[in-house]
XYZ file of C-alpha atoms in Angstrom:
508
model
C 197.146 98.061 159.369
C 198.726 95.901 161.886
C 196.666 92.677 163.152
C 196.580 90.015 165.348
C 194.496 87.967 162.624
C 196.446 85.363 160.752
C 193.884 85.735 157.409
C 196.827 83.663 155.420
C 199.741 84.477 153.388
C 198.579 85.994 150.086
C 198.326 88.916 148.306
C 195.225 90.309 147.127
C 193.670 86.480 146.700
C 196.727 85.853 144.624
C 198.838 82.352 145.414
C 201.832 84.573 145.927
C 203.254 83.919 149.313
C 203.464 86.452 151.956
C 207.323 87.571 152.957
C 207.972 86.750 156.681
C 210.291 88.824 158.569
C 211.909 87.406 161.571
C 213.532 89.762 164.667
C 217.541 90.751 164.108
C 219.228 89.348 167.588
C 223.002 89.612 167.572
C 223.212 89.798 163.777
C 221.144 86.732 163.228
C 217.364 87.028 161.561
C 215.994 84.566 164.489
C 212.039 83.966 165.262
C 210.276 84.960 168.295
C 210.308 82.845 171.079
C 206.088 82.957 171.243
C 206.122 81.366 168.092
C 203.549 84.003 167.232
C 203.375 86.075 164.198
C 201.153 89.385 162.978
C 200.436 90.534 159.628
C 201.216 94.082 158.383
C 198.842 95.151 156.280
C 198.298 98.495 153.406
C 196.142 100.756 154.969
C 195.129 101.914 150.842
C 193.723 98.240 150.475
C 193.922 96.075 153.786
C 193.451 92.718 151.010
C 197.097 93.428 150.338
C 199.626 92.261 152.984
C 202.368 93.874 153.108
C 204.545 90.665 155.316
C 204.379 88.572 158.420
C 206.433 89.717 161.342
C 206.837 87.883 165.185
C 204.725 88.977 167.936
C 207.575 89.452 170.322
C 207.691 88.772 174.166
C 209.959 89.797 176.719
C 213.245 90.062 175.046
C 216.815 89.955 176.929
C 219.405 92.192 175.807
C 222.056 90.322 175.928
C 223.609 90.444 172.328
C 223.715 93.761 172.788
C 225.603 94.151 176.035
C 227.994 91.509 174.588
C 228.012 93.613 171.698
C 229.139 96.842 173.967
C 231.996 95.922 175.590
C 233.840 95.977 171.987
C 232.077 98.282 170.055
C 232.732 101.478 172.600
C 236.014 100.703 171.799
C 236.355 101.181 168.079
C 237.350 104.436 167.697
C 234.544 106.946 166.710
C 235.775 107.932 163.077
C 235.737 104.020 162.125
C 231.897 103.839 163.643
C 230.744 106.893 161.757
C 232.309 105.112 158.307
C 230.047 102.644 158.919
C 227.261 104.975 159.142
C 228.481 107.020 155.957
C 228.506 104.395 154.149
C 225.211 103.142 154.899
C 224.175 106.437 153.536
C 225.714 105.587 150.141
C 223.719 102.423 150.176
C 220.515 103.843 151.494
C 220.720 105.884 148.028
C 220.479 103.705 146.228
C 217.630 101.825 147.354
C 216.360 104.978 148.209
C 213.213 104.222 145.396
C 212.880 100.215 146.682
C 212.248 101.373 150.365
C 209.992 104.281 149.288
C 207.564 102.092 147.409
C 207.597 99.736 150.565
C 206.872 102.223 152.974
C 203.762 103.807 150.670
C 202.696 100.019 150.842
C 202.649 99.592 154.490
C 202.039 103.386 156.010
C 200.149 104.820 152.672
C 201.252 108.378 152.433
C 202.306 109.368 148.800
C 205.348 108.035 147.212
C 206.738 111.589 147.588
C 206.747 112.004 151.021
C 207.983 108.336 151.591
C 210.894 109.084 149.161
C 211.184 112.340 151.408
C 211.154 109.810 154.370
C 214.219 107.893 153.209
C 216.028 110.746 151.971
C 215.863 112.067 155.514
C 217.871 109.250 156.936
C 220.139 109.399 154.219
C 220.527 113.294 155.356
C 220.725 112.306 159.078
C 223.553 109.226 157.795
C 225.843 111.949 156.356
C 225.122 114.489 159.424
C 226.221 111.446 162.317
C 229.243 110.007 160.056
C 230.377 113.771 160.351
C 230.041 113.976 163.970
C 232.057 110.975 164.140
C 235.110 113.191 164.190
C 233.753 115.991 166.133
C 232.606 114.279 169.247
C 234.319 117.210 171.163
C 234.772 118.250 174.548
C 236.593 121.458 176.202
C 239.689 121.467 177.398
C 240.356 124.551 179.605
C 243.218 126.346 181.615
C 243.029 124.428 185.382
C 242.900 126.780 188.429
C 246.197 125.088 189.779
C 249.569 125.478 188.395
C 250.754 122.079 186.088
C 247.662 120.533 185.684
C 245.485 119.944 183.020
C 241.368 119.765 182.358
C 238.824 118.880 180.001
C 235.801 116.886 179.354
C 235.254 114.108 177.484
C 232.188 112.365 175.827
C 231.171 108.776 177.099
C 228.421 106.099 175.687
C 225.878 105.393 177.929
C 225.570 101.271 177.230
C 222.368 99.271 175.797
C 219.871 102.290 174.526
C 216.299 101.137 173.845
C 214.151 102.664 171.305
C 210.417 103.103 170.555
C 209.712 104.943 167.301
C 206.294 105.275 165.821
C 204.670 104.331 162.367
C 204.459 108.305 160.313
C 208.133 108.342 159.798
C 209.060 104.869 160.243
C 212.568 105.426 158.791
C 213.398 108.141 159.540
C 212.704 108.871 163.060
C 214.828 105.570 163.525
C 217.759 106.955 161.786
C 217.426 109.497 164.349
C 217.384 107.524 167.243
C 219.933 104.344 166.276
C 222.589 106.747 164.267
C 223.573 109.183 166.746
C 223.641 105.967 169.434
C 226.002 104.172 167.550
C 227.709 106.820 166.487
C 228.576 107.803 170.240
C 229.637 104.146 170.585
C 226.181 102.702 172.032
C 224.656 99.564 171.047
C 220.866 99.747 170.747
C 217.592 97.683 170.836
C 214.630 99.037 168.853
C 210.694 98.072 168.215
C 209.403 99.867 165.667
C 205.232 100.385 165.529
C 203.686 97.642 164.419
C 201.801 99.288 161.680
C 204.947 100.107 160.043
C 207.590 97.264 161.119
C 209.220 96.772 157.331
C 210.891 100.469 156.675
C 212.784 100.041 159.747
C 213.897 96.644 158.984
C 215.380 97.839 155.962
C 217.252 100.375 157.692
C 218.485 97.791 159.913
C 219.281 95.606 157.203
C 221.350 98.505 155.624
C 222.986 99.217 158.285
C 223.992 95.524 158.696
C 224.458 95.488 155.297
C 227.101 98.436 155.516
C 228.973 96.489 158.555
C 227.686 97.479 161.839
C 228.921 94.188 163.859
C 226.584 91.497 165.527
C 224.901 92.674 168.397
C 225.254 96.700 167.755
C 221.748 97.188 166.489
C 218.643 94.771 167.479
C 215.467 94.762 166.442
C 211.934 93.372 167.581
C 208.390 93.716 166.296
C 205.288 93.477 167.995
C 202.477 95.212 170.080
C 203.008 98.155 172.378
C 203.870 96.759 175.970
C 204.820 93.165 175.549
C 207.714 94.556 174.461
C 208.055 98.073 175.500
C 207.711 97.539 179.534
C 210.128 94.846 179.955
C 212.687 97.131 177.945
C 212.200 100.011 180.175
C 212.541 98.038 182.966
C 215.637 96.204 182.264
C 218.247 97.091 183.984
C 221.295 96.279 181.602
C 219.022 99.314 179.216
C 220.802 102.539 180.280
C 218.550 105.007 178.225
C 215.071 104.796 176.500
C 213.919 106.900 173.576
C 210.384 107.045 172.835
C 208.598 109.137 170.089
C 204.407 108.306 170.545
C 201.991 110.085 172.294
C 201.743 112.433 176.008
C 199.624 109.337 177.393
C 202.668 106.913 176.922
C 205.189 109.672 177.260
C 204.384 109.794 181.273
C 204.591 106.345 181.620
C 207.637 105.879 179.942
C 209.166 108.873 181.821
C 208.045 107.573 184.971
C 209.401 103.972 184.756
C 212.978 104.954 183.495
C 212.858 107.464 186.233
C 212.770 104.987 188.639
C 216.271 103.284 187.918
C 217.772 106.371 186.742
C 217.862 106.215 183.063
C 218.549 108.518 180.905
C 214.860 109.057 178.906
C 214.196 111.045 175.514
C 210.308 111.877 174.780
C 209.452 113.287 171.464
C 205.544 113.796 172.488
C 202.205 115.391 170.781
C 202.051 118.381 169.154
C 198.924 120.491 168.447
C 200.911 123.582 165.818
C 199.358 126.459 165.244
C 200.013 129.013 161.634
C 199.454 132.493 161.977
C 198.753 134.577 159.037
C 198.575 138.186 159.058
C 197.029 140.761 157.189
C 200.187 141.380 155.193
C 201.081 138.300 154.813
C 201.370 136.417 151.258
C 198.100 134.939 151.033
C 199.323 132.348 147.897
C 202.210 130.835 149.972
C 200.450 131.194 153.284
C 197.551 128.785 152.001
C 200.248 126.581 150.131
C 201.745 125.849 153.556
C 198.602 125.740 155.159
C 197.601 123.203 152.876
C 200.896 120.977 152.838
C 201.192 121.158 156.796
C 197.461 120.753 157.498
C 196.739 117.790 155.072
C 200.713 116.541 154.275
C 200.734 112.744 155.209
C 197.210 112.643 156.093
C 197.770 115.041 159.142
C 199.728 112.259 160.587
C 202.604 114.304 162.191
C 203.472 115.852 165.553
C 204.101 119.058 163.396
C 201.020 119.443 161.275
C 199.514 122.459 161.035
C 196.247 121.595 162.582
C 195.869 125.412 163.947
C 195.432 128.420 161.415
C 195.193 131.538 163.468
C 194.051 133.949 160.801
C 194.227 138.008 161.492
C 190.728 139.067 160.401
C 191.167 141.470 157.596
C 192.011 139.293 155.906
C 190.218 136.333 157.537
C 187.184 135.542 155.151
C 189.616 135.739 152.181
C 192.201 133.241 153.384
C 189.137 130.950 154.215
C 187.287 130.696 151.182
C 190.897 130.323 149.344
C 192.026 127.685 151.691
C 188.463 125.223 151.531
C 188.539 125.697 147.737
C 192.305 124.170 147.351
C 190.928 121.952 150.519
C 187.807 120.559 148.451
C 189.946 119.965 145.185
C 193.043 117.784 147.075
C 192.997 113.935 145.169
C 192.906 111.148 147.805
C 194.157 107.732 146.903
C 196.448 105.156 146.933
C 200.203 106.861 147.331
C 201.084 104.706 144.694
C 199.118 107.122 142.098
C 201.817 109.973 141.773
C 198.456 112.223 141.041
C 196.881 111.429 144.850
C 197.732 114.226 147.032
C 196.511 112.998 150.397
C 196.885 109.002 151.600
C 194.762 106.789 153.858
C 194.651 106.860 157.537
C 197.194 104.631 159.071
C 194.117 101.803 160.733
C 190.935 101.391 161.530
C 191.386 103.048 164.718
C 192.961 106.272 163.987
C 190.349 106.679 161.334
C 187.656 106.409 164.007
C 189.501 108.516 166.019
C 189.549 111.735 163.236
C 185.914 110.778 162.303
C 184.658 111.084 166.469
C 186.645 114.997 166.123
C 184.671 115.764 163.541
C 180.933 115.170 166.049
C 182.589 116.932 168.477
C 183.738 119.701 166.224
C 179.628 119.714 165.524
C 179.050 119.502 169.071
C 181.312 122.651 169.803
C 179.049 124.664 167.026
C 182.250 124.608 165.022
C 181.534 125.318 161.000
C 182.647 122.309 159.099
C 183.001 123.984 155.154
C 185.010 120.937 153.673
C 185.074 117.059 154.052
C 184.076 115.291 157.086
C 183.120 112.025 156.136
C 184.708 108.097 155.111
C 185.826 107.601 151.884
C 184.327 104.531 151.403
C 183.274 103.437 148.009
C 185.012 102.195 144.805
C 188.310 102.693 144.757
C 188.524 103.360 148.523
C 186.258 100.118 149.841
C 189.242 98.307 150.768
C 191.082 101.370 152.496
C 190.818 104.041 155.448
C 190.232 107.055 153.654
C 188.830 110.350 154.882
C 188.033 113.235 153.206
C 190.325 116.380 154.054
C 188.070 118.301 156.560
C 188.197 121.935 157.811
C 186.219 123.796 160.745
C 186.503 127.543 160.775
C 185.201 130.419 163.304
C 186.660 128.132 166.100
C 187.096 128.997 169.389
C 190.741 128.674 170.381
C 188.822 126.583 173.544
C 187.387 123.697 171.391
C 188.314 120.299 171.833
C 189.312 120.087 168.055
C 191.542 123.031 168.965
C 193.102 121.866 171.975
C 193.691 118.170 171.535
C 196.047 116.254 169.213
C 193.825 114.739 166.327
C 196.573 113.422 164.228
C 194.612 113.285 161.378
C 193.680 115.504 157.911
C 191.515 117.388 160.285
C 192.132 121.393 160.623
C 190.699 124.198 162.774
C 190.995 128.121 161.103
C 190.544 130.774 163.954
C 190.271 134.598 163.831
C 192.542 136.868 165.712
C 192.373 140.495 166.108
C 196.111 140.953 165.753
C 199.494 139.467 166.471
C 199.334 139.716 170.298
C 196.116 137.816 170.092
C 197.644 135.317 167.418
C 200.472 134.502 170.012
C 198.281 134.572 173.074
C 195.796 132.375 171.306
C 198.539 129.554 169.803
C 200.230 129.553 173.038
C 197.404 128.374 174.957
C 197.579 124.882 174.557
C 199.153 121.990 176.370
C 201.542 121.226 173.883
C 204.539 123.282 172.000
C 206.430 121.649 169.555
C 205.978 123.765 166.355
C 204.699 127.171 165.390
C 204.712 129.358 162.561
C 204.402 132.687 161.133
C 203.365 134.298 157.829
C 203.873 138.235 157.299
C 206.155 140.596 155.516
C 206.709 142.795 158.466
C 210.407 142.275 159.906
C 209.637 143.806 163.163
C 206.432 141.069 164.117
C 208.456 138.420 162.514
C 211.260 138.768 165.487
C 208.547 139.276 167.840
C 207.122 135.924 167.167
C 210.474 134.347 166.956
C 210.814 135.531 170.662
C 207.152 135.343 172.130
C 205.807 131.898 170.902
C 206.829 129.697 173.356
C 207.385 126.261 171.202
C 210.367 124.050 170.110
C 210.741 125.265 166.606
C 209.174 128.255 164.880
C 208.958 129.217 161.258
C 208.584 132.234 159.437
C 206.595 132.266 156.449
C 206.516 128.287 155.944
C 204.273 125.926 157.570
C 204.748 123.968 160.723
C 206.419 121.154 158.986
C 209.627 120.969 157.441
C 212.532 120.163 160.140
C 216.417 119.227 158.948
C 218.411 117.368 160.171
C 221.144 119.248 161.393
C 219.222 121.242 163.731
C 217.698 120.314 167.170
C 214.022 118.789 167.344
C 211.618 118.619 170.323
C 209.256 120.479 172.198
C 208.065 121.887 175.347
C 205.864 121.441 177.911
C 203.741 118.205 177.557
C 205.827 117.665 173.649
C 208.865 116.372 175.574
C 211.220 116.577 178.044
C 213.408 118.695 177.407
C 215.683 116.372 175.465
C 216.086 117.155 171.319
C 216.653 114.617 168.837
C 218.586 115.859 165.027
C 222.027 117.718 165.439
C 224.173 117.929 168.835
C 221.150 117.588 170.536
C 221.305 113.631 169.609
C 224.672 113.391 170.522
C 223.835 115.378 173.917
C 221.647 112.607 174.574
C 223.578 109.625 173.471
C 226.674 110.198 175.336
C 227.598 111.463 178.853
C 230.622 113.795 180.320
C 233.287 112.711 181.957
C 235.241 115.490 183.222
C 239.263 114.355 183.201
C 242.113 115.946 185.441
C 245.762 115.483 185.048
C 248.412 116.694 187.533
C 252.080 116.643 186.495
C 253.395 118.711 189.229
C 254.454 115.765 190.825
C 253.246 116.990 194.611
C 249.821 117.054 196.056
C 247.824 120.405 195.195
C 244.458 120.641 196.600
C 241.785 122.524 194.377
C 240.267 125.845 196.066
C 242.565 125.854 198.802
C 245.683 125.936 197.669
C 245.809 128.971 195.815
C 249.038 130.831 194.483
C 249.312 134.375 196.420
């Protein structure tokens, strides 16, 4: 948990000093200039600081236009070696930067060696599109002359990443931008500030010059709102919730930035009547309760055709009820802490109104509060069932290890009933039957769909994002990165030596 409160730098009452990490400004490790500081603290046992990083302020970003004007012009193969290389060195500390971000976000050291691994994956994918930055040439309309398009950086990008993922969604924001020959400034959350300073650090490491990549920690808009409203910052790229989403949207909108939102998510899983009920509760189980339900994709929505509906159920809050929480250290834990204090409260309020709503809560519900977990945020995993698809706990993003099962009478209802939400990042389908299987590939109107897999589970190379209030139409992962990251410039050249005039002077 990230705090304000300077409680002194030890380690569980030990005399060992606390680490302090200071902001990376034009390839320097400088202080803030408030002078202020914030500790970073495990959300498995708050005693335990993780390290002491600045409270930024407004921040210039003037490194990192410097930085610009020489690194657009390095040719995009040597950038992306840079990049690959990185890769090679994020391997191997792939196991030191796991164990730190278990430390400081909690999930299990499985999914944080997951978490690494994916911007290892997403290192290797951008070195590659290094050399394939490409753009069409095509036949002009006019005789001897010659037309294509060609890919430009944008300038100083500025990026906002949240504390689930905090290395990898970075890798997905600064490697693509640097790639495409931007230079970048980024706060991570301040729950989870030291996973992307080791990313930075590799990258530095690996010999991205001064100024190319920035970094600043601190709280929310001390930092954020003077970024979006710089004007040397030419695009923003946020990944946090709709609430922030529409103000971020709206204030690069007003100088014309270009603006990435990677937004809620509330993802239903439909399982059928033929479906394989063992794998369908597997994935219902990894997406649902998978880093303590702390992901835009979780499956937080299990739409559940009613022959086999009572089945599924008492399957599912069985597995539910037996799932270890713990410390993500333990390789036997299968579920971590909640992130704070606050996003605890927040999944333990869902759970009255899921009461409130008449909703049947068969599993968890309550703090984990005692012996091991005194020092921690832990929750139990918690499931409603016979939910109305319009409940609060089935319409609103909970982001926490918090799930709603709902009947359906078949897979027109399913689809009906998961598209009726605000959100639509991911969606999912379980069944054996070839024919429903493209149906719901076609007719569930969300970002990313999977068949017979939970909600979870995106790679790198393909497009992420979501619709309606998930995003804005922008993807990161793949060429939809590099869509973002760069611009066109469309290029003419005449060599007929005499003036021809496009659309009007046509050969007869």
């Amino acid at each position: 948990m990230a705090t304000e409160t300077m409680t002194g730098p030890t380690i569980l009452g030990s005399a060992t000093k606390t680490k302090v990490f200071k902001n990376f400004i034009d390839g320097e490790w400088v202080e803030s200039s408030t002078g202020e500081t914030f500790e970073n603290c495990n959300p498995a046992d708050t005693r335990d600081v993780v390290g002491i990083f600045q409270k930024t302020g407004k921040e210039d970003v003037d490194a990192a236009k410097r930085a610009f004007t020489k690194w657009r012009l390095v040719p995009a193969p040597r950038r992306a070696e840079i990049v690959y290389k990185a890769a090679e060195m994020l391997i191997e500390r792939k196991e030191e930067y796991a164990r730190d971000m278990t430390r400081e976000m909690g999930k299990i050291l499985k999914e944080t060696r997951g978490d690494v691994q994916e911007a290892i994956d997403t290192a290797y994918y951008m070195a590659g599109e290094g050399r394939r930055l490409f753009g069409p040439t095509t036949p002009s309309e006019l005789p001897n002359k010659f037309a294509m398009a060609v890919r430009q950086p944008l300038g100083v990008c500025a990026m906002i990443t949240p504390w689930n993922f905090p290395m990898a969604i970075p890798s997905w924001k600064l490697l693509p931008a640097i790639v495409c020959g931007n230079t970048c400034v980024i706060k991570p959350a301040q729950d989870t500030p030291l996973s992307t300073f080791n990313l930075v650090r590799t990258l530095s490491d690996a010999g991205v010059p001064r100024g190319v990549i920035n970094i600043v920690s601190g709280f929310g808009s001390r930092i954020g709102a003077p970024l979006m409203e710089n004007p040397e910052v030419r695009a923003i790229s946020l990944t946090g919730s709709t609430e922030v989403g529409r103000i971020v949207g709206t204030t690069a909108a007003k100088s014309f930035k270009h603006c990435s939102l990677e937004l809620g998510g509330k993802n239903p899983m439909i399982v059928l009547d033929d479906a394989n009920l063992d794998l369908a509760i597997d994935g219902g189980l990894w997406g649902g309760f998978g880093t303590t339900g702390q992901r835009c994709t979780a499956t937080s929505r299990i739409i559940v055709q009613k022959g086999i509906y009572n089945e599924f159920v008492e399957r599912y809050v069985n597995r539910a009820k037996r799932l270890r929480v713990g410390n993500g250290f333990d390789e036997s834990v299968d579920m971590g802490p909640a992130i704070n204090q606050t996003q605890l409260k927040t999944d333990l309020n869902y759970v009255d109104i899921g009461r409130d709503e008449s909703a049947r809560m068969v599993c968890g519900g309550h703090r984990l509060d005692k012996g091991e977990y005194q020092h921690g945020w832990f929750m139990e995993p918690t499931v409603f069932i016979d939910v109305d698809p319009k409940m609060r706990i089935a319409q609103e993003e909970i982001f926490g290890p918090v799930v709603s099962i709902i009947p359906c009478d078949d897979l027109e209802d399913a689809i009906s009933i998961a598209n009726n939400i605000e959100y639509g990042l991911s969606s999912s389908l379980y069944t054996k039957d070839v024919n429903k299987a493209f149906t719901a590939m076609r007719d569930l109107y969300s970002g990313i769909t999977y068949i017979n897999a939970p909600t979870i589970g995106a790679e790198v190379h393909l497009p992420f994002g979501g619709v309606k209030a998930t995003g804005n139409g922008h993807r990161e992962g793949g060429l939809g990165a590099i869509d973002f990251y760069s611009e066109w410039k469309s290029i003419y050249v005449d060599y007929s030596d005499r003036l021809q005039r496009a659309q009007i002077d046509r050969p007869e």
